[in-house]
Every structure is written in structure tokens, then in C-alpha cells.
Coordinates of C-alpha atoms and ligand atoms in Angstrom, one line a residue:
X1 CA 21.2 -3.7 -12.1
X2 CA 20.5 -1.0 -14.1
X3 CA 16.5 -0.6 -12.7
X4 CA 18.0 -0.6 -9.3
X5 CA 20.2 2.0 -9.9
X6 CA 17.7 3.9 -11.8
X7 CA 15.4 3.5 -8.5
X8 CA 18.0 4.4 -6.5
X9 CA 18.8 7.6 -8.4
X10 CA 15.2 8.6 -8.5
X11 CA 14.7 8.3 -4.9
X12 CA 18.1 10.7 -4.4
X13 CA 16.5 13.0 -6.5
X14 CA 12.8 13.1 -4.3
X15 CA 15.0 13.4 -1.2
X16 CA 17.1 16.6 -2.9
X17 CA 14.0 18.6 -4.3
X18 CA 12.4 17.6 -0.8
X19 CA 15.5 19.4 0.7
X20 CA 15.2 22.4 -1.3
X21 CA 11.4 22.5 -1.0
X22 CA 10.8 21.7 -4.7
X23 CA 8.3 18.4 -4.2
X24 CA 5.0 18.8 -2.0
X25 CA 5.0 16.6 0.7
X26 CA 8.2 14.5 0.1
X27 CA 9.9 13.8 3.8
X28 CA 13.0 16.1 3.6
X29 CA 14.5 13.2 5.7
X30 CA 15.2 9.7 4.3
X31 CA 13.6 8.4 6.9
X32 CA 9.6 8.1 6.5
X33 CA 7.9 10.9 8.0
X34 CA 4.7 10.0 9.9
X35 CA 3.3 13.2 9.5
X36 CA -0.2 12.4 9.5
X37 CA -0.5 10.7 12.9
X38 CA 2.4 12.5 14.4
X39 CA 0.8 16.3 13.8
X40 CA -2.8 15.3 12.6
X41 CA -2.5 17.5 9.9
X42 CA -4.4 17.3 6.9
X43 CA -2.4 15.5 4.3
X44 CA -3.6 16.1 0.2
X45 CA -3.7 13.5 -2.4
X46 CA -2.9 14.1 -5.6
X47 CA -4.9 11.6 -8.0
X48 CA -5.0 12.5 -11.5
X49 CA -6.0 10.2 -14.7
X50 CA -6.1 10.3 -18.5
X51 CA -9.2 9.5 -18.8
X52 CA -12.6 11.8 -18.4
X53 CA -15.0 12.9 -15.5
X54 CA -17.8 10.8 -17.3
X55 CA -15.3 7.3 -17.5
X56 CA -15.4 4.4 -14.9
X57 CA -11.9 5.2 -14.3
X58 CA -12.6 8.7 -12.9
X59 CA -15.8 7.4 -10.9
X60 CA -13.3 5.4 -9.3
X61 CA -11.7 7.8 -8.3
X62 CA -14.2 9.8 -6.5
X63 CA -15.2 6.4 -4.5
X64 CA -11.5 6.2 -3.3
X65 CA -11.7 9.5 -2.4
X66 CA -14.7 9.1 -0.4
X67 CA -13.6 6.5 1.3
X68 CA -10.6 7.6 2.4
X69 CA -11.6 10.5 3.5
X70 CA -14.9 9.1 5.2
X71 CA -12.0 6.6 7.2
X72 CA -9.5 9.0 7.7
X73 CA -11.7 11.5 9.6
X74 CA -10.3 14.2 7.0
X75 CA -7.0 14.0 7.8
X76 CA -6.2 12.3 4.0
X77 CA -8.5 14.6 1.3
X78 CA -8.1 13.3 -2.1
X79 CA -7.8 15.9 -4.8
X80 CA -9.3 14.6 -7.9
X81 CA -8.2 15.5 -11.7
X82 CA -9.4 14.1 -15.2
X83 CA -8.2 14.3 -18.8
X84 CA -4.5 14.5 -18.6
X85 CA -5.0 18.0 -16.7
X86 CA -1.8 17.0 -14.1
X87 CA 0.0 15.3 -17.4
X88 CA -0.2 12.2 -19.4
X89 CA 0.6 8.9 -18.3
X90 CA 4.6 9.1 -18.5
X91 CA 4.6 12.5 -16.5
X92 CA 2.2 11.8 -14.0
X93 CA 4.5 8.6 -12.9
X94 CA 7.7 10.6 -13.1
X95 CA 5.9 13.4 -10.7
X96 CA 4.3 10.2 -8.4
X97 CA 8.4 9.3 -8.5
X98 CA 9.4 13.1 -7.4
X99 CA 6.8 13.4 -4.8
X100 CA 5.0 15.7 -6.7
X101 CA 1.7 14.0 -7.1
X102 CA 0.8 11.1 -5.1
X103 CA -1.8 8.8 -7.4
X104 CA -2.0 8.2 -11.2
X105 CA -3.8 4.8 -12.7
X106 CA -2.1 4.0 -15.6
X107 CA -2.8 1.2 -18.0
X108 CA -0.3 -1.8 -17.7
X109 CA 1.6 -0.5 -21.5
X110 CA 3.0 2.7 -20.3
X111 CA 4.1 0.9 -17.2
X112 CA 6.0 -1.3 -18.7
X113 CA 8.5 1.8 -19.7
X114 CA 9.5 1.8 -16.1
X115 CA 9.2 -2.0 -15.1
X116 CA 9.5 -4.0 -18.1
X117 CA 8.2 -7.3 -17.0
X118 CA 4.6 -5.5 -16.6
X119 CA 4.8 -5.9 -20.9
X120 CA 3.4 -9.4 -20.4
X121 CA -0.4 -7.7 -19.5
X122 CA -0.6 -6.4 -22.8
X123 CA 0.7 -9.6 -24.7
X124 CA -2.2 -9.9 -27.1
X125 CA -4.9 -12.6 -26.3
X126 CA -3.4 -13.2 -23.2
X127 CA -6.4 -13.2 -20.9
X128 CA -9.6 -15.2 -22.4
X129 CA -11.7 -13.2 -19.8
X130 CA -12.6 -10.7 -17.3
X131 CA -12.8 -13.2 -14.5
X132 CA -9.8 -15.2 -15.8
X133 CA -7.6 -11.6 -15.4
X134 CA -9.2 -10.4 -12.1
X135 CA -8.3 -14.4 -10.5
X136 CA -4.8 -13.8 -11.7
X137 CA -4.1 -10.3 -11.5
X138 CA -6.1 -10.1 -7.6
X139 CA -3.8 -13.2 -6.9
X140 CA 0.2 -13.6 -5.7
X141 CA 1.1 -13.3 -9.6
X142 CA -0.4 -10.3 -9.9
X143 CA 1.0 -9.1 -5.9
X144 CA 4.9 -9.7 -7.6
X145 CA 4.1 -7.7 -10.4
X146 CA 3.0 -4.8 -8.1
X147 CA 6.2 -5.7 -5.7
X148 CA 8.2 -4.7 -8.4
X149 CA 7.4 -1.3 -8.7
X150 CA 8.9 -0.3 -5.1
X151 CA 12.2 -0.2 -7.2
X152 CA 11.0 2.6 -9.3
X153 CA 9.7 4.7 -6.2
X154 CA 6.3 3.7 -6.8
X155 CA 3.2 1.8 -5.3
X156 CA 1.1 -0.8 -6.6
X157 CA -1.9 -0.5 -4.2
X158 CA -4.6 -2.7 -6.9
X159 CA -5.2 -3.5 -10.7
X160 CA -8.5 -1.6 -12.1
X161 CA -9.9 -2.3 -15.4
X162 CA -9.3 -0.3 -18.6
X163 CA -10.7 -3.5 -20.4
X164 CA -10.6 -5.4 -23.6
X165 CA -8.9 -2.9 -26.5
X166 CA -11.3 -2.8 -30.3
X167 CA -9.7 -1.4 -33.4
X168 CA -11.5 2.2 -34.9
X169 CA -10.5 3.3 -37.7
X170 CA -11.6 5.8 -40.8
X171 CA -10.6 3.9 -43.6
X172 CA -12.5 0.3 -43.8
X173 CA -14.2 -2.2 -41.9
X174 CA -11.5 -4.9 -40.3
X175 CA -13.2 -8.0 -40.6
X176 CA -9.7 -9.8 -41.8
X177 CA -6.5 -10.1 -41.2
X178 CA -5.8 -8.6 -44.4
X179 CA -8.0 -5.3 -43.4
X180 CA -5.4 -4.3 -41.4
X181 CA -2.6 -3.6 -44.2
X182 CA -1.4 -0.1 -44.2
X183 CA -3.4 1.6 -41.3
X184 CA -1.4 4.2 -39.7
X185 CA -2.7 3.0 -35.9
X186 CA -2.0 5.0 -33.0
X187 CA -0.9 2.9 -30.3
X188 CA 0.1 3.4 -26.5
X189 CA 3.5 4.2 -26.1
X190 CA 5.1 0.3 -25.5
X191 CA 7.4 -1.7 -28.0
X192 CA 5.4 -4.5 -27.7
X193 CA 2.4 -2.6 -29.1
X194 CA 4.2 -1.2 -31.9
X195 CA 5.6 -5.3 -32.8
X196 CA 2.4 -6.3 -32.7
X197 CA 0.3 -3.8 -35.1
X198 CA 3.3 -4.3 -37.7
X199 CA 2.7 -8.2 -37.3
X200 CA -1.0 -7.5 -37.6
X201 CA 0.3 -5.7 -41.6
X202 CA -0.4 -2.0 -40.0
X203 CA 1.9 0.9 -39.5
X204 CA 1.6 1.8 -35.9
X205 CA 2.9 5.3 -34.4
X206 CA 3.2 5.4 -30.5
X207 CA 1.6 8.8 -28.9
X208 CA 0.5 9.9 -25.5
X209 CA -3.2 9.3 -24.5
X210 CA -3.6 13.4 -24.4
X211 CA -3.0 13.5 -28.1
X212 CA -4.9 10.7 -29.4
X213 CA -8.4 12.7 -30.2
X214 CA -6.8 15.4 -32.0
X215 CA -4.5 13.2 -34.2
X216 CA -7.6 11.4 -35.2
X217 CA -9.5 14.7 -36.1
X218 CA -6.1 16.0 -37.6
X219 CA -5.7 12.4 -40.0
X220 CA -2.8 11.8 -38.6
X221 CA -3.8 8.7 -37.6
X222 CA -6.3 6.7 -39.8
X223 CA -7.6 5.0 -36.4
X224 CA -6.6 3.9 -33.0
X225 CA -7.8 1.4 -30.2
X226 CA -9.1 1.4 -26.9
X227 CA -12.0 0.1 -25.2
X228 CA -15.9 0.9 -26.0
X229 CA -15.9 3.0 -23.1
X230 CA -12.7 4.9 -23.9
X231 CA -14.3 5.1 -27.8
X232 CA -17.6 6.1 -26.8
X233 CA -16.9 8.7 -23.7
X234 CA -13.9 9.9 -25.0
X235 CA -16.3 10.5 -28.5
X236 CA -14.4 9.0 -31.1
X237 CA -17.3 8.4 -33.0
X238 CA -17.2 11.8 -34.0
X239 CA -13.8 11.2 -35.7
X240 CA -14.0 7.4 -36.7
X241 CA -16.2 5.5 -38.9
X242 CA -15.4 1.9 -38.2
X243 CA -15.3 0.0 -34.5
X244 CA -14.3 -3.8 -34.9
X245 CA -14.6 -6.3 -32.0
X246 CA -10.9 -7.0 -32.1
X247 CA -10.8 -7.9 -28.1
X248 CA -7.0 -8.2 -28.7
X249 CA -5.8 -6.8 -25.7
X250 CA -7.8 -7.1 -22.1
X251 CA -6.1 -3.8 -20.4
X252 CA -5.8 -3.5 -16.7
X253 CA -5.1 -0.4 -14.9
X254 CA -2.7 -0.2 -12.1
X255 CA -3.5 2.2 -9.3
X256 CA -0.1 4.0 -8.4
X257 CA 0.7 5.6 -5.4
X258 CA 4.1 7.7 -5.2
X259 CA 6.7 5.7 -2.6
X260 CA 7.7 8.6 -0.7
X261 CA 4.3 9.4 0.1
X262 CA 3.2 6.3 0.7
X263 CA 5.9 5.8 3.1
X264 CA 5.2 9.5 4.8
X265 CA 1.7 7.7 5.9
X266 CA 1.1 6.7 9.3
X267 CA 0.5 2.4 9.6
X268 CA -3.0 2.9 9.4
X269 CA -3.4 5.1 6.6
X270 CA -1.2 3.0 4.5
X271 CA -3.5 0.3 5.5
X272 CA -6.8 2.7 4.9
X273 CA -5.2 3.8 1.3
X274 CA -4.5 0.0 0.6
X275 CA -7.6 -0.7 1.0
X276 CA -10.0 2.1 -0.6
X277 CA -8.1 1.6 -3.8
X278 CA -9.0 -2.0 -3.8
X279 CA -12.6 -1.2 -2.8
X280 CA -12.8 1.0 -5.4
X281 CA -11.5 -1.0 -7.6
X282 CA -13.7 -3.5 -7.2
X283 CA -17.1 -0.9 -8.2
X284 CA -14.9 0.5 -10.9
X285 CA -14.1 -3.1 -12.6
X286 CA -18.6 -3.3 -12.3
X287 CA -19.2 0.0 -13.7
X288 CA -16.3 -0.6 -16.2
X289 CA -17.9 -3.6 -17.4
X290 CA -21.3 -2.6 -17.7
X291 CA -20.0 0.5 -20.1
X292 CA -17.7 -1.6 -22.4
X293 CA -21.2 -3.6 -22.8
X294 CA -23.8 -1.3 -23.2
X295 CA -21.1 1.8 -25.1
X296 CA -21.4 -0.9 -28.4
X297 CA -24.9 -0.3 -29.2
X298 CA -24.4 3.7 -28.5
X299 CA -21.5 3.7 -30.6
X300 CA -23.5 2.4 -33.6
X301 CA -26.4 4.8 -32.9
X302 CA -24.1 7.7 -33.2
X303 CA -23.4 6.3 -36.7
X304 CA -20.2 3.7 -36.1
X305 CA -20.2 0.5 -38.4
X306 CA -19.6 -2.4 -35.8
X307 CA -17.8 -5.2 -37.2
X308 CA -17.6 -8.9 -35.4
X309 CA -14.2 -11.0 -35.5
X310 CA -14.8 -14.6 -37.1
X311 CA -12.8 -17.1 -34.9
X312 CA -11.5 -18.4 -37.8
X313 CA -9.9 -14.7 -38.6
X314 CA -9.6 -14.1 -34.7
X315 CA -6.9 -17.1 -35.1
X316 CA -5.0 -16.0 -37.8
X317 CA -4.4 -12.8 -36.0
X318 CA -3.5 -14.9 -33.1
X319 CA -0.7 -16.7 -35.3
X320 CA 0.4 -13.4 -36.6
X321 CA 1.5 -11.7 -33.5
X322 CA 3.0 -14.8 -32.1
X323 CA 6.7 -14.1 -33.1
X324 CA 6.2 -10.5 -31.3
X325 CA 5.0 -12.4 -28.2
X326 CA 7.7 -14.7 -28.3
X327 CA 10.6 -12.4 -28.6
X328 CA 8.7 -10.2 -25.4
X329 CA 8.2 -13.3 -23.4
X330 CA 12.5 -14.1 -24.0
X331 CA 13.5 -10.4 -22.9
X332 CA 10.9 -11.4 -19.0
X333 CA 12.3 -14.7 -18.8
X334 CA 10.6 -18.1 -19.1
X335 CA 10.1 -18.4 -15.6
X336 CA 8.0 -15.3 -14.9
X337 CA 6.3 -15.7 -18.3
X338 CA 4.9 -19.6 -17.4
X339 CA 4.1 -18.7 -14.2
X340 CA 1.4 -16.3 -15.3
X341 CA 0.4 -18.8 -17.9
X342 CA 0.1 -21.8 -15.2
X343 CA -2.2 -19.2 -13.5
X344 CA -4.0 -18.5 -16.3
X345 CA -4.8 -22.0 -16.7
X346 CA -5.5 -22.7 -13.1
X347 CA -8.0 -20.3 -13.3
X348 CA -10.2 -21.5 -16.2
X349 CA -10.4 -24.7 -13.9
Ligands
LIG401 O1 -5.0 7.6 -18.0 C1 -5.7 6.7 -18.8 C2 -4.8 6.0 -19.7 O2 -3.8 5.4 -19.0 C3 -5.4 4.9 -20.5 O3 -6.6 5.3 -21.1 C4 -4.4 4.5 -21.5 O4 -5.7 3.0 -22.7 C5 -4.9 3.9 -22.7 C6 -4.5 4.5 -23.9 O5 -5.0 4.1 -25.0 O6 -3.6 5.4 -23.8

């Protein structure tokens, strides 16, 4: 009840700053504006990320722009921003929700803020693979997860790849459970992070993406975690000694699209914007994957100590954070929760 009434308030308040002029390119009716067939204007997109220019995340961007702009003759041009300059994650949602950006590509944990049941993609260990997570996500269980966003004035038009999440650190090598105890970890701003770190025996502080590099630098944070790509691009190794191949979260991104603009599309750029974000997804996930590969060896060259998992200590974090799962999975439902695990399974088949 309360999401709805949260989506319906939220869509009141795009169609009253529409009114007064205060959101770009919200209809000022509540009826979907076709502008773009209707006048052939040129329509801008918006698209800002977290992330850097040099990061598979942003090259994905610039293919969805070229694509859509290649199939739209023009009449869509994608604007494209990097390194929180329209906002961090929370911000550039709440804007995609005014109609005052149109595309942000969050990972799943700050999403789950606005729709809670998207907490299950960062229940650690869930996915055993990349393949596994791309059947399941690219599949009807992943299509209800995105359904669920209409509610909050937002699109799910595909799931990217942020990828699996290591632990850095300046303190020690994490090699055991036990290496954890008393970290102060920055983690993404979701509760089921924050359960999970303390399970793991650290002390975990929430913080915005845009902060991250300069708490590191600062000490406010003995260490942090993210993929190699994120660590290497984003140069961490300049402020952390210590990367360990934790692999205890695989991270999708979501590529969000705000509602009222969405809905302002003609048919057949809805259908073009639908699918340039999945194409481009598709040579992001490649180029994501290739970096979180290769970014190991570099991040040892610039002087990180890389530390493997042992299965047998990759287990006992497994057991540790199983209570925080459990109470996660309760507050989704059972239903919801075995259905992605049936999928899961049916795709290891
Ligand atoms: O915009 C990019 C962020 O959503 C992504 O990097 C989030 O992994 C993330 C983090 O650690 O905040």
C-alpha cells in the first residue's frame, strides 16, 4: 500500500513541476505526450552514471547512445555524463522520478531503497556465475523485478553488469573469516549490506558511491568493496593496500529510464530505447567481463597484495551471513524468494 501511494505521490509531483515548468520534458498533461512523432522535434536524454568515462559502464553508455540515435534519425540525442556529475545514485533516481533526467544505471543495492524486493540481487553468494545471473536475470524472473519499478515512476529497460564485489582494504590481508574483525567497510547504501558485513565481524558504514575515494584517502574507512574494474579504474590502489577475491556479491546494474519520459515516447521509440539498452547491454556485460579479469593482474602491478578465498573459508563466510539472508528473504516473501532460487537452479542444468 504504502509503495503505491508513494508512486502515486511521486507521479503528482512530475505532473505539478511539469505544470509550473520546473521538470525538462515531463508531459504537463497526465496523458502521455507523443511528442516526438507528433512534432519530430528533437527529444534529449539525460543518461548520467557513477561510475568513470574509462569504465564498461560508461562505454555502455556511448553505444546506447549511438544506437539510438543512429535509429532514431536524431530525433532522440543522448546526452552522456560520468562520475556522479548529475548526482549519485539516490539523486539521479529521484530526478529520473521528477522528469528531470531520463536514464541512470544503478546497481541493484541502492534500488532496493525504492523497491525492496530488488534486495534479493545482492543476497551474498547468490549467483554461482555470470552465465547463471545473465539466464535468470535476462529471463521472466528478472522481467517481474523490472515490472515492479513502474510503481516508483521508473523503467527497467535491461540489467548490465557491475559484477562480482572483492573486499580492499588498508589494514591486512583477508584470507579468513576472522580477517574481517573490526574493519570499518564502506558499503553501498542498503540494510542488507550493512547486516551482512557485521555478520562477516566488520563494522560497516553506508556512503554514496561519490564519496567513497575520498573517505578511503581521508581513513575514514579502512577499506571498501567493489569490483576489479571499479578498484582498478576508479584507482583505489592508490589508497588501499590489500584486494581479496571475496566474490561475495555478483552486482547487476539496472538501466533506468524515468516513466514520464518514457511514456512521452512515440511506440516506436519506446521500442528503439527498449532495445538499444539491451544491445548495449549485451557489449557492456563483454567488456565488463574482460576488465574484472584482466584489472587483477594490473592491480597487483600497481603494488596491491591479491589474496585468494580458500573454499573451506569461502564456506564459513557463507554460514556467517546466513541469518542476514534469512531475515531479508522473510521481509520479500517466500514465494518471490524460491522462485528466483528454482531459477537459479534451473539454470545450472
Ligand atoms: O553509478 C555506479 C554505481 O551505481 C555503482 O558503482 C554502485 O557498485 C556501486 C557502489 O559501490 O556504489
Amino acid at each position: 500500500m504504502k509503495k503505491k501511494l508513494t508512486g502515486f505521490l511521486v507521479g503528482s509531483m512530475a505532473l505539478v513541476l511539469a505544470a509550473c515548468g520546473g521538470a525538462d520534458d515531463a508531459p504537463a498533461t497526465d496523458e502521455p505526450v507523443d511528442e516526438g512523432a507528433a512534432t519530430g522535434e528533437v527529444q534529449t536524454i539525460r543518461a548520467g552514471i557513477g561510475l568513470n568515462s574509462e569504465h564498461p559502464q560508461y562505454k555502455g553508455l556511448e553505444r546506447f547512445a549511438e544506437i539510438v540515435e543512429e535509429n532514431t534519425n536524431g530525433e532522440l540525442v543522448v546526452e552522456t555524463y560520468h562520475s556522479g556529475q548529475l548526482g549519485d545514485d539516490r539523486s539521479m533516481m529521484e530526478a529520473l522520478q521528477l522528469g528531470s533526467q531520463e536514464v541512470t544505471v544503478p546497481s541493484t543495492a541502492p534500488i532496493a531503497n525504492f523497491v525492496s524486493e530488488f534486495t534479493i540481487f545482492d543476497f551474498p553468494f547468490l549467483f554461482p556465475s555470470n552465465e547463471v545471473a545473465d539466464e535468470v536475470l535476462d529471463g521472466e524472473v528478472g522481467q517481474q523485478f523490472l515490472d515492479m519499478l513502474d510503481d516508483q515512476n521508473l523503467v527497467g529497460l535491461a540489467y548490465w553488469e557491475n559484477g562480482f564485489r572483492n573486499v580492499t582494504n588498508s589494514t591486512r590481508a583477508i584470507e579468513t573469516l576472522e580477517d574481517f574483525d573490526g574493519l570499518t567497510l564502506r558499503t553501498m547504501e542498503n540494510d542488507l549490506h550493512l547486516d551482512a558485513f557485521r555478520a562477516l565481524g566488520a563494522n560497516p558504514t553506508p556512503m554514496a558511491f561519490t564519496e567513497l575515494f575520498t573517505a578511503m584517502q581521508q581513513g575514514t574507512v579502512d577499506g571498501q568493496e567493489n569490483p576489479n574494474a571499479t578498484i582498478y579504474l576508479e584507482g583505489y590502489y592508490e589508497v588501499q593496500d590489500y584486494v581479496s577475491d571475496t566474490r561475495h556479491v555478483y552486482s547487476p546494474f539496472v538501466f533506468l529510464m524515468s516513466k514520464p519520459f518514457f511514456d512521452s515516447l512515440s511506440e516506436e521509440h519506446q521500442q528503439i530505447v527498449r532495445d538499444a539498452a539491451i544491445e548495449a547491454g549485451q557489449f557492456q556485460r563483454e567488456l565488463n567481463r574482460e576488465a574484472n579479469a584482466e584489472y587483477v593482474n594490473n592491480l597487483e602491478e600497481e603494488g596491491m597484495t591479491v589474496t585468494q578465498i580458500s573454499d573451506e573459508e569461502r564456506e564459513r563466510m557463507v554460514e556467517a551471513v546466513q541469518p542476514a539472508i534469512e531475515k531479508y528473504a522473510e521481509r520479500i516473501g517466500e514465494d518471490l524468494v524460491n522462485e528466483v532460487y528454482e531459477a537459479i537452479e534451473a539454470a545450472q542444468e
